């Protein structure tokens, strides 16, 4: 086993880091204060060809694996962009995976090139206010009438809907009482028609420049040709994107934790108290050293999960474990970074308080730590299902 990045992978990290270099900590501090989608950052990555890293080459992508995509997203977060920068392009990397796998050639040709080029922006609308993670009980209804579906319902925590012109939407085409197993939900990729979709931004704790929203959908008309695959099979299709999403957000969490740890170590070396750097004190050293170990361990699980996915092997346990471990390691690193800075850690100009606020995201999304523990207990250890 070789745990080192190969030459191509290292070149990806170096190249992405160069693209991110102009978007320094002050840029992201300004975005955190003022909000507004980081359009220039998004376009810089698009122009450099990175938005299609895991998309097929025939549609303008790079045709690389989730391993390379995870390294890219980790690099973005680690430059200091954190979850703000990563979330601005996250949807491009995994979001249209159901289209890549299950879409027709005509759909791929129509949808993928403009997304890869940065001309389109998409949001991913699955979660609903009254169902949460119980996706099979979604209530947003899509009723077919001739060559269109008429869709009405609500969605919540939908990122980038303020700036998106496209929406990947999961809706119910069979009433829940008539649906069997995982059937009854259908997946669509269509125009975000703001005359039919009321987008209301949620004022939240962090990552101000990448919006999160409630959607109120009132008789949205979707052409049949905008349905992905077969009617009623949408849940099966989005499952193919869940493990890559967990891997990517885990890698982003590792990057964010590393950014916080880097600032903490720098401050600990420079801050002099009682005629010595505070980093000379074991009370400062040990928490930071522990965070380094936790982040490295999470990173290895990310690579294991990504390598299994790219090899076509089952990676559900590893992807969930990576997300759990990285979320916890990231949060601990960001918390330790604030403690290392002392009172200055509470000041926005030192950036680490922003990192701690963003560190909540990979703990909470896209699945809770508790459900991951339930999954491992049931699927890996063979314990009875608890929910």
CSV table of C-alpha atoms in Angstrom, one decimal:
chain,number,residue,atom,x,y,z
A,1,UNK,CA,0.0,0.0,0.0
A,2,UNK,CA,1.2,3.5,-0.9
A,3,UNK,CA,-0.3,6.3,1.1
A,4,UNK,CA,1.4,9.1,-0.9
A,5,UNK,CA,-0.4,11.1,-3.6
A,6,UNK,CA,0.8,10.2,-7.1
A,7,UNK,CA,2.4,12.9,-9.3
A,8,UNK,CA,-0.9,13.7,-11.1
A,9,UNK,CA,-2.8,14.0,-7.9
A,10,UNK,CA,-0.2,16.3,-6.4
A,11,UNK,CA,-0.3,18.4,-9.5
A,12,UNK,CA,-4.1,18.8,-9.1
A,13,UNK,CA,-3.6,20.0,-5.5
A,14,UNK,CA,-0.9,22.5,-6.5
A,15,UNK,CA,-2.9,23.8,-9.5
A,16,UNK,CA,-6.1,24.3,-7.5
A,17,UNK,CA,-4.1,26.0,-4.7
A,18,UNK,CA,-2.8,28.5,-7.3
A,19,UNK,CA,-6.3,29.3,-8.6
A,20,UNK,CA,-7.4,29.9,-5.0
A,21,UNK,CA,-4.4,32.1,-4.1
A,22,UNK,CA,-5.9,35.4,-5.0
A,23,UNK,CA,-8.9,34.6,-2.8
A,24,UNK,CA,-7.2,35.0,0.5
A,25,UNK,CA,-8.5,35.1,4.1
A,26,UNK,CA,-9.5,38.7,3.8
A,27,UNK,CA,-11.6,37.9,0.7
A,28,UNK,CA,-13.5,35.3,2.6
A,29,UNK,CA,-13.8,37.5,5.7
A,30,UNK,CA,-15.4,40.2,3.6
A,31,UNK,CA,-17.8,37.6,2.1
A,32,UNK,CA,-18.7,36.4,5.5
A,33,UNK,CA,-19.6,39.9,6.6
A,34,UNK,CA,-21.3,41.1,3.4
A,35,UNK,CA,-22.6,38.0,1.8
A,36,UNK,CA,-23.2,37.7,-1.9
A,37,UNK,CA,-22.3,34.6,-3.9
A,38,UNK,CA,-18.5,34.4,-4.7
A,39,UNK,CA,-19.0,34.7,-8.4
A,40,UNK,CA,-15.4,35.6,-9.2
A,41,UNK,CA,-14.2,32.6,-7.3
A,42,UNK,CA,-16.7,30.3,-9.0
A,43,UNK,CA,-15.7,31.7,-12.4
A,44,UNK,CA,-12.0,31.3,-11.7
A,45,UNK,CA,-12.4,27.6,-11.1
A,46,UNK,CA,-14.7,27.3,-14.1
A,47,UNK,CA,-12.2,29.0,-16.4
A,48,UNK,CA,-9.4,26.8,-15.1
A,49,UNK,CA,-11.5,23.7,-16.0
A,50,UNK,CA,-12.0,22.4,-12.5
A,51,UNK,CA,-15.8,22.4,-12.2
A,52,UNK,CA,-16.0,19.3,-14.3
A,53,UNK,CA,-13.3,17.3,-12.5
A,54,UNK,CA,-15.5,14.2,-12.1
A,55,UNK,CA,-17.6,14.7,-15.2
A,56,UNK,CA,-17.1,12.7,-18.5
A,57,UNK,CA,-14.6,14.1,-20.9
A,58,UNK,CA,-17.0,14.0,-23.9
A,59,UNK,CA,-19.1,16.7,-22.2
A,60,UNK,CA,-16.2,19.0,-21.2
A,61,UNK,CA,-15.2,17.4,-17.9
A,62,UNK,CA,-11.8,15.9,-16.8
A,63,UNK,CA,-13.2,12.4,-16.4
A,64,UNK,CA,-11.3,11.9,-13.1
A,65,UNK,CA,-12.5,10.0,-10.0
A,66,UNK,CA,-14.0,10.9,-6.7
A,67,UNK,CA,-10.5,10.6,-5.2
A,68,UNK,CA,-9.2,13.5,-7.3
A,69,UNK,CA,-12.4,15.5,-6.6
A,70,UNK,CA,-12.0,15.0,-2.9
A,71,UNK,CA,-8.4,16.2,-3.1
A,72,UNK,CA,-9.5,19.2,-5.0
A,73,UNK,CA,-12.3,20.1,-2.5
A,74,UNK,CA,-9.9,19.5,0.4
A,75,UNK,CA,-7.4,21.9,-1.1
A,76,UNK,CA,-10.0,24.6,-1.6
A,77,UNK,CA,-11.1,24.4,2.0
A,78,UNK,CA,-7.5,24.3,3.3
A,79,UNK,CA,-6.5,27.5,1.5
A,80,UNK,CA,-8.7,29.4,4.0
A,81,UNK,CA,-11.8,29.3,1.8
A,82,UNK,CA,-13.2,26.8,4.2
A,83,UNK,CA,-16.8,25.6,3.7
A,84,UNK,CA,-17.7,28.9,2.0
A,85,UNK,CA,-15.4,28.2,-0.9
A,86,UNK,CA,-16.1,24.5,-1.1
A,87,UNK,CA,-19.9,25.0,-1.0
A,88,UNK,CA,-19.7,27.4,-3.9
A,89,UNK,CA,-18.7,24.6,-6.2
A,90,UNK,CA,-19.8,21.5,-4.3
A,91,UNK,CA,-22.9,20.9,-6.4
A,92,UNK,CA,-20.9,20.7,-9.6
A,93,UNK,CA,-18.7,17.9,-8.3
A,94,UNK,CA,-21.4,15.4,-7.1
A,95,UNK,CA,-24.8,16.9,-7.7
A,96,UNK,CA,-25.4,15.8,-11.3
A,97,UNK,CA,-24.0,12.4,-10.7
A,98,UNK,CA,-27.5,10.9,-11.3
A,99,UNK,CA,-27.5,12.5,-14.7
A,100,UNK,CA,-24.1,11.1,-15.5
A,101,UNK,CA,-25.1,7.6,-14.6
A,102,UNK,CA,-28.8,7.5,-15.5
A,103,UNK,CA,-29.4,10.4,-17.9
A,104,UNK,CA,-29.8,9.9,-21.7
A,105,UNK,CA,-27.1,11.0,-24.1
A,106,UNK,CA,-29.3,13.9,-25.1
A,107,UNK,CA,-29.8,15.0,-21.5
A,108,UNK,CA,-26.1,14.8,-20.8
A,109,UNK,CA,-25.3,16.9,-23.9
A,110,UNK,CA,-27.9,19.4,-23.0
A,111,UNK,CA,-27.1,19.8,-19.3
A,112,UNK,CA,-23.5,19.0,-18.5
A,113,UNK,CA,-21.4,21.3,-20.7
A,114,UNK,CA,-23.0,24.6,-19.5
A,115,UNK,CA,-22.7,23.4,-15.8
A,116,UNK,CA,-19.0,22.5,-16.3
A,117,UNK,CA,-18.4,25.9,-18.1
A,118,UNK,CA,-19.9,27.8,-15.2
A,119,UNK,CA,-22.7,29.1,-17.3
A,120,UNK,CA,-25.4,27.2,-15.3
A,121,UNK,CA,-25.7,27.0,-11.6
A,122,UNK,CA,-27.8,24.2,-10.0
A,123,UNK,CA,-29.3,23.6,-6.6
A,124,UNK,CA,-30.3,20.2,-5.2
A,125,UNK,CA,-33.8,20.0,-3.8
A,126,UNK,CA,-34.5,16.9,-1.7
A,127,UNK,CA,-35.0,17.8,2.0
A,128,UNK,CA,-38.5,18.9,3.2
A,129,UNK,CA,-39.5,20.6,6.4
A,130,UNK,CA,-41.6,17.8,7.8
A,131,UNK,CA,-39.7,14.7,6.7
A,132,UNK,CA,-36.0,15.6,7.3
A,133,UNK,CA,-33.8,12.5,6.6
A,134,UNK,CA,-36.9,10.3,6.0
A,135,UNK,CA,-36.7,10.8,2.3
A,136,UNK,CA,-39.1,8.0,1.4
A,137,UNK,CA,-41.9,10.1,3.0
A,138,UNK,CA,-41.4,13.2,0.8
A,139,UNK,CA,-44.6,15.0,0.1
A,140,UNK,CA,-43.8,17.3,-2.8
A,141,UNK,CA,-46.1,16.0,-5.5
A,142,UNK,CA,-45.5,15.7,-9.3
A,143,UNK,CA,-48.6,14.9,-11.3
A,144,UNK,CA,-48.2,14.1,-15.0
A,145,UNK,CA,-50.6,15.7,-17.4
A,146,UNK,CA,-49.7,15.0,-21.0
A,147,UNK,CA,-46.1,15.9,-21.8
A,148,UNK,CA,-45.6,17.8,-18.6
A,149,UNK,CA,-45.5,17.2,-14.8
A,150,UNK,CA,-47.2,19.7,-12.5
A,151,UNK,CA,-45.2,20.0,-9.2
A,152,UNK,CA,-46.2,21.6,-5.9
A,153,UNK,CA,-44.7,21.3,-2.4
A,154,UNK,CA,-42.0,22.6,-0.2
A,155,UNK,CA,-38.2,22.1,0.2
A,156,UNK,CA,-35.8,23.4,2.9
A,157,UNK,CA,-32.1,23.9,3.3
A,158,UNK,CA,-31.6,24.2,-0.4
A,159,UNK,CA,-28.1,25.8,-1.1
A,160,UNK,CA,-27.4,28.3,-3.9
A,161,UNK,CA,-31.1,28.6,-4.9
A,162,UNK,CA,-30.7,32.4,-4.8
A,163,UNK,CA,-28.3,32.2,-7.7
A,164,UNK,CA,-29.2,29.0,-9.4
A,165,UNK,CA,-31.0,28.8,-12.8
A,166,UNK,CA,-31.4,25.0,-12.6
A,167,UNK,CA,-32.8,22.7,-10.0
A,168,UNK,CA,-32.3,18.9,-9.4
A,169,UNK,CA,-35.6,18.1,-7.8
A,170,UNK,CA,-36.9,14.9,-6.1
A,171,UNK,CA,-40.7,14.7,-6.1
A,172,UNK,CA,-43.4,12.1,-5.5
A,173,UNK,CA,-45.1,10.7,-8.6
A,174,UNK,CA,-47.0,8.0,-6.7
A,175,UNK,CA,-49.0,8.7,-3.5
A,176,UNK,CA,-47.1,7.4,-0.5
A,177,UNK,CA,-49.8,5.0,0.5
A,178,UNK,CA,-49.6,3.3,-2.9
A,179,UNK,CA,-45.8,3.3,-3.2
A,180,UNK,CA,-43.9,0.1,-2.6
A,181,UNK,CA,-40.4,0.0,-1.0
A,182,UNK,CA,-38.2,2.8,-2.4
A,183,UNK,CA,-40.5,3.4,-5.5
A,184,UNK,CA,-42.8,6.3,-6.0
A,185,UNK,CA,-40.3,9.2,-6.2
A,186,UNK,CA,-39.0,10.7,-9.5
A,187,UNK,CA,-36.0,12.8,-10.2
A,188,UNK,CA,-36.0,15.9,-12.4
A,189,UNK,CA,-33.4,18.4,-13.6
A,190,UNK,CA,-35.1,21.5,-15.0
A,191,UNK,CA,-35.2,25.3,-15.1
A,192,UNK,CA,-35.7,27.0,-11.7
A,193,UNK,CA,-38.8,29.0,-12.7
A,194,UNK,CA,-39.0,31.8,-10.1
A,195,UNK,CA,-42.6,32.6,-11.2
A,196,UNK,CA,-43.5,29.2,-9.7
A,197,UNK,CA,-40.9,28.8,-7.1
A,198,UNK,CA,-40.7,31.2,-4.2
A,199,UNK,CA,-37.1,31.2,-2.9
A,200,UNK,CA,-36.7,32.5,0.7
A,201,UNK,CA,-33.2,32.7,2.2
A,202,UNK,CA,-32.6,31.4,5.7
A,203,UNK,CA,-30.5,33.7,7.9
A,204,UNK,CA,-28.0,31.3,9.3
A,205,UNK,CA,-25.0,30.9,11.6
A,206,UNK,CA,-22.2,30.9,9.0
A,207,UNK,CA,-21.2,30.5,5.3
A,208,UNK,CA,-23.2,33.7,4.5
A,209,UNK,CA,-21.9,34.0,0.9
A,210,UNK,CA,-23.5,30.6,0.0
A,211,UNK,CA,-27.2,30.9,0.6
A,212,UNK,CA,-29.5,28.3,2.1
A,213,UNK,CA,-33.2,28.6,1.4
A,214,UNK,CA,-36.8,27.4,1.8
A,215,UNK,CA,-38.6,26.7,-1.5
A,216,UNK,CA,-42.3,27.0,-2.0
A,217,UNK,CA,-43.3,25.4,-5.3
A,218,UNK,CA,-46.7,26.2,-6.8
A,219,UNK,CA,-47.7,24.4,-9.9
A,220,UNK,CA,-44.2,24.2,-11.5
A,221,UNK,CA,-44.5,22.7,-15.0
A,222,UNK,CA,-41.7,20.3,-15.9
A,223,UNK,CA,-41.4,18.8,-19.4
A,224,UNK,CA,-41.3,15.0,-19.4
A,225,UNK,CA,-37.9,15.2,-21.1
A,226,UNK,CA,-36.5,16.8,-18.0
A,227,UNK,CA,-37.2,13.6,-16.0
A,228,UNK,CA,-34.1,11.5,-15.3
A,229,UNK,CA,-34.6,7.8,-16.0
A,230,UNK,CA,-37.8,6.0,-15.2
A,231,UNK,CA,-40.8,7.4,-13.3
A,232,UNK,CA,-40.8,6.2,-9.7
A,233,UNK,CA,-37.1,5.3,-9.6
A,234,UNK,CA,-35.7,8.6,-8.4
A,235,UNK,CA,-34.8,7.5,-4.9
A,236,UNK,CA,-32.6,4.8,-6.4
A,237,UNK,CA,-30.9,7.4,-8.6
A,238,UNK,CA,-30.0,9.8,-5.8
A,239,UNK,CA,-28.5,7.0,-3.7
A,240,UNK,CA,-25.7,6.9,-6.3
A,241,UNK,CA,-24.8,10.4,-5.3
A,242,UNK,CA,-25.0,9.9,-1.5
A,243,UNK,CA,-21.7,8.2,-0.9
A,244,UNK,CA,-19.7,10.6,-3.1
A,245,UNK,CA,-21.3,13.5,-1.3
A,246,UNK,CA,-20.3,12.1,2.1
A,247,UNK,CA,-16.7,11.6,0.8
A,248,UNK,CA,-16.5,15.1,-0.5
A,249,UNK,CA,-17.8,16.9,2.5
A,250,UNK,CA,-15.5,14.8,4.7
A,251,UNK,CA,-12.6,15.9,2.6
A,252,UNK,CA,-13.7,19.5,2.8
A,253,UNK,CA,-13.9,19.1,6.6
A,254,UNK,CA,-10.3,17.8,6.7
A,255,UNK,CA,-9.3,20.9,4.7
A,256,UNK,CA,-11.1,23.3,7.0
A,257,UNK,CA,-9.6,21.6,10.0
A,258,UNK,CA,-6.1,21.9,8.5
A,259,UNK,CA,-6.7,25.6,7.8
A,260,UNK,CA,-7.6,26.2,11.4
A,261,UNK,CA,-4.7,24.2,12.7
A,262,UNK,CA,-2.2,26.1,10.5
A,263,UNK,CA,-3.4,29.4,11.9
A,264,UNK,CA,-3.3,28.1,15.5
A,265,UNK,CA,0.3,26.7,15.1
A,266,UNK,CA,1.4,30.0,13.6
A,267,UNK,CA,-0.1,32.1,16.4
A,268,UNK,CA,1.3,29.7,19.0
A,269,UNK,CA,4.8,30.3,17.6
A,270,UNK,CA,4.5,34.1,17.4
A,271,UNK,CA,2.5,34.9,20.6
A,272,UNK,CA,4.9,35.7,23.5
A,273,UNK,CA,3.7,35.5,27.1
A,274,UNK,CA,6.0,35.4,30.1
A,275,UNK,CA,9.0,35.8,27.8
A,276,UNK,CA,8.3,32.7,25.8
A,277,UNK,CA,6.1,31.6,22.9
A,278,UNK,CA,2.9,30.0,24.1
A,279,UNK,CA,3.5,27.1,21.8
A,280,UNK,CA,6.3,26.0,24.1
A,281,UNK,CA,3.6,25.1,26.7
A,282,UNK,CA,2.3,21.6,26.6
A,283,UNK,CA,-1.2,22.9,27.4
A,284,UNK,CA,-1.1,24.5,23.9
A,285,UNK,CA,0.9,21.8,22.2
A,286,UNK,CA,-1.0,18.7,23.1
A,287,UNK,CA,-4.5,19.7,21.9
A,288,UNK,CA,-3.0,20.9,18.5
A,289,UNK,CA,-1.0,17.7,18.2
A,290,UNK,CA,-4.1,15.6,18.9
A,291,UNK,CA,-6.0,17.6,16.3
A,292,UNK,CA,-3.3,16.8,13.7
A,293,UNK,CA,-3.6,13.1,14.4
A,294,UNK,CA,-7.4,13.2,14.2
A,295,UNK,CA,-7.3,15.0,10.9
A,296,UNK,CA,-4.8,12.7,9.4
A,297,UNK,CA,-6.8,9.6,10.5
A,298,UNK,CA,-9.9,11.1,8.9
A,299,UNK,CA,-8.0,11.9,5.8
A,300,UNK,CA,-6.9,8.3,5.4
A,301,UNK,CA,-10.5,7.2,5.8
A,302,UNK,CA,-11.5,9.7,3.1
A,303,UNK,CA,-8.9,8.2,0.7
A,304,UNK,CA,-10.0,4.6,1.5
A,305,UNK,CA,-13.7,5.4,0.9
A,306,UNK,CA,-12.9,7.3,-2.4
A,307,UNK,CA,-10.6,4.6,-3.7
A,308,UNK,CA,-13.3,2.0,-3.1
A,309,UNK,CA,-15.9,4.1,-4.8
A,310,UNK,CA,-13.6,4.7,-7.8
A,311,UNK,CA,-12.9,0.9,-8.0
A,312,UNK,CA,-16.6,0.2,-8.1
A,313,UNK,CA,-16.6,-1.4,-4.7
A,314,UNK,CA,-19.1,-0.9,-1.9
A,315,UNK,CA,-18.0,2.0,0.2
A,316,UNK,CA,-21.1,2.9,2.2
A,317,UNK,CA,-19.5,2.1,5.6
A,318,UNK,CA,-16.2,3.9,4.7
A,319,UNK,CA,-18.0,7.0,3.3
A,320,UNK,CA,-20.1,7.3,6.4
A,321,UNK,CA,-17.2,6.7,8.7
A,322,UNK,CA,-15.1,9.3,6.8
A,323,UNK,CA,-17.9,11.9,7.1
A,324,UNK,CA,-18.3,11.2,10.8
A,325,UNK,CA,-14.6,11.2,11.7
A,326,UNK,CA,-13.8,14.2,9.6
A,327,UNK,CA,-16.7,16.2,11.0
A,328,UNK,CA,-15.6,15.6,14.5
A,329,UNK,CA,-11.9,16.2,13.8
A,330,UNK,CA,-12.6,19.4,12.0
A,331,UNK,CA,-14.8,20.7,14.8
A,332,UNK,CA,-12.1,19.8,17.4
A,333,UNK,CA,-9.4,21.5,15.4
A,334,UNK,CA,-11.4,24.7,14.9
A,335,UNK,CA,-12.3,24.8,18.6
A,336,UNK,CA,-8.6,24.2,19.6
A,337,UNK,CA,-7.6,27.0,17.2
A,338,UNK,CA,-9.9,29.5,19.1
A,339,UNK,CA,-8.6,28.3,22.5
A,340,UNK,CA,-5.0,28.7,21.2
A,341,UNK,CA,-5.7,32.3,20.2
A,342,UNK,CA,-7.4,33.0,23.5
A,343,UNK,CA,-9.4,36.2,23.5
A,344,UNK,CA,-8.2,37.0,20.0
A,345,UNK,CA,-9.9,33.8,18.8
A,346,UNK,CA,-13.2,35.6,19.4
A,347,UNK,CA,-12.2,38.4,17.0
A,348,UNK,CA,-13.3,38.0,13.4
A,349,UNK,CA,-10.0,39.4,12.0
A,350,UNK,CA,-8.2,36.3,13.2
A,351,UNK,CA,-10.6,34.1,11.1
A,352,UNK,CA,-10.7,31.1,13.4
A,353,UNK,CA,-14.2,32.0,14.9
A,354,UNK,CA,-15.5,31.8,11.3
A,355,UNK,CA,-13.9,28.4,10.8
A,356,UNK,CA,-15.6,27.1,14.0
A,357,UNK,CA,-19.0,28.4,12.8
A,358,UNK,CA,-18.5,26.6,9.4
A,359,UNK,CA,-17.3,23.5,11.2
A,360,UNK,CA,-20.9,22.8,12.2
A,361,UNK,CA,-21.8,22.1,8.6
A,362,UNK,CA,-19.9,18.8,8.1
A,363,UNK,CA,-21.2,17.6,11.5
A,364,UNK,CA,-24.8,18.3,10.7
A,365,UNK,CA,-25.0,17.6,6.9
A,366,UNK,CA,-25.8,15.7,4.8
A,367,UNK,CA,-26.6,13.2,7.5
A,368,UNK,CA,-26.5,13.5,11.3
A,369,UNK,CA,-23.7,11.8,13.4
A,370,UNK,CA,-26.3,9.8,15.2
A,371,UNK,CA,-27.7,8.2,12.0
A,372,UNK,CA,-24.2,7.4,10.9
A,373,UNK,CA,-23.6,5.5,14.1
A,374,UNK,CA,-26.9,3.7,13.6
A,375,UNK,CA,-25.9,2.8,10.1
A,376,UNK,CA,-22.5,1.4,11.2
A,377,UNK,CA,-24.1,-0.5,14.1
A,378,UNK,CA,-26.7,-2.1,11.8
A,379,UNK,CA,-24.9,-2.6,8.5
A,380,UNK,CA,-21.4,-3.4,9.8
A,381,UNK,CA,-21.8,-4.8,13.3
A,382,UNK,CA,-25.1,-6.6,12.5
A,383,UNK,CA,-27.0,-5.1,15.4
A,384,UNK,CA,-30.8,-4.7,15.3
A,385,UNK,CA,-32.2,-1.6,13.5
A,386,UNK,CA,-33.0,1.0,16.1
A,387,UNK,CA,-35.2,3.5,14.2
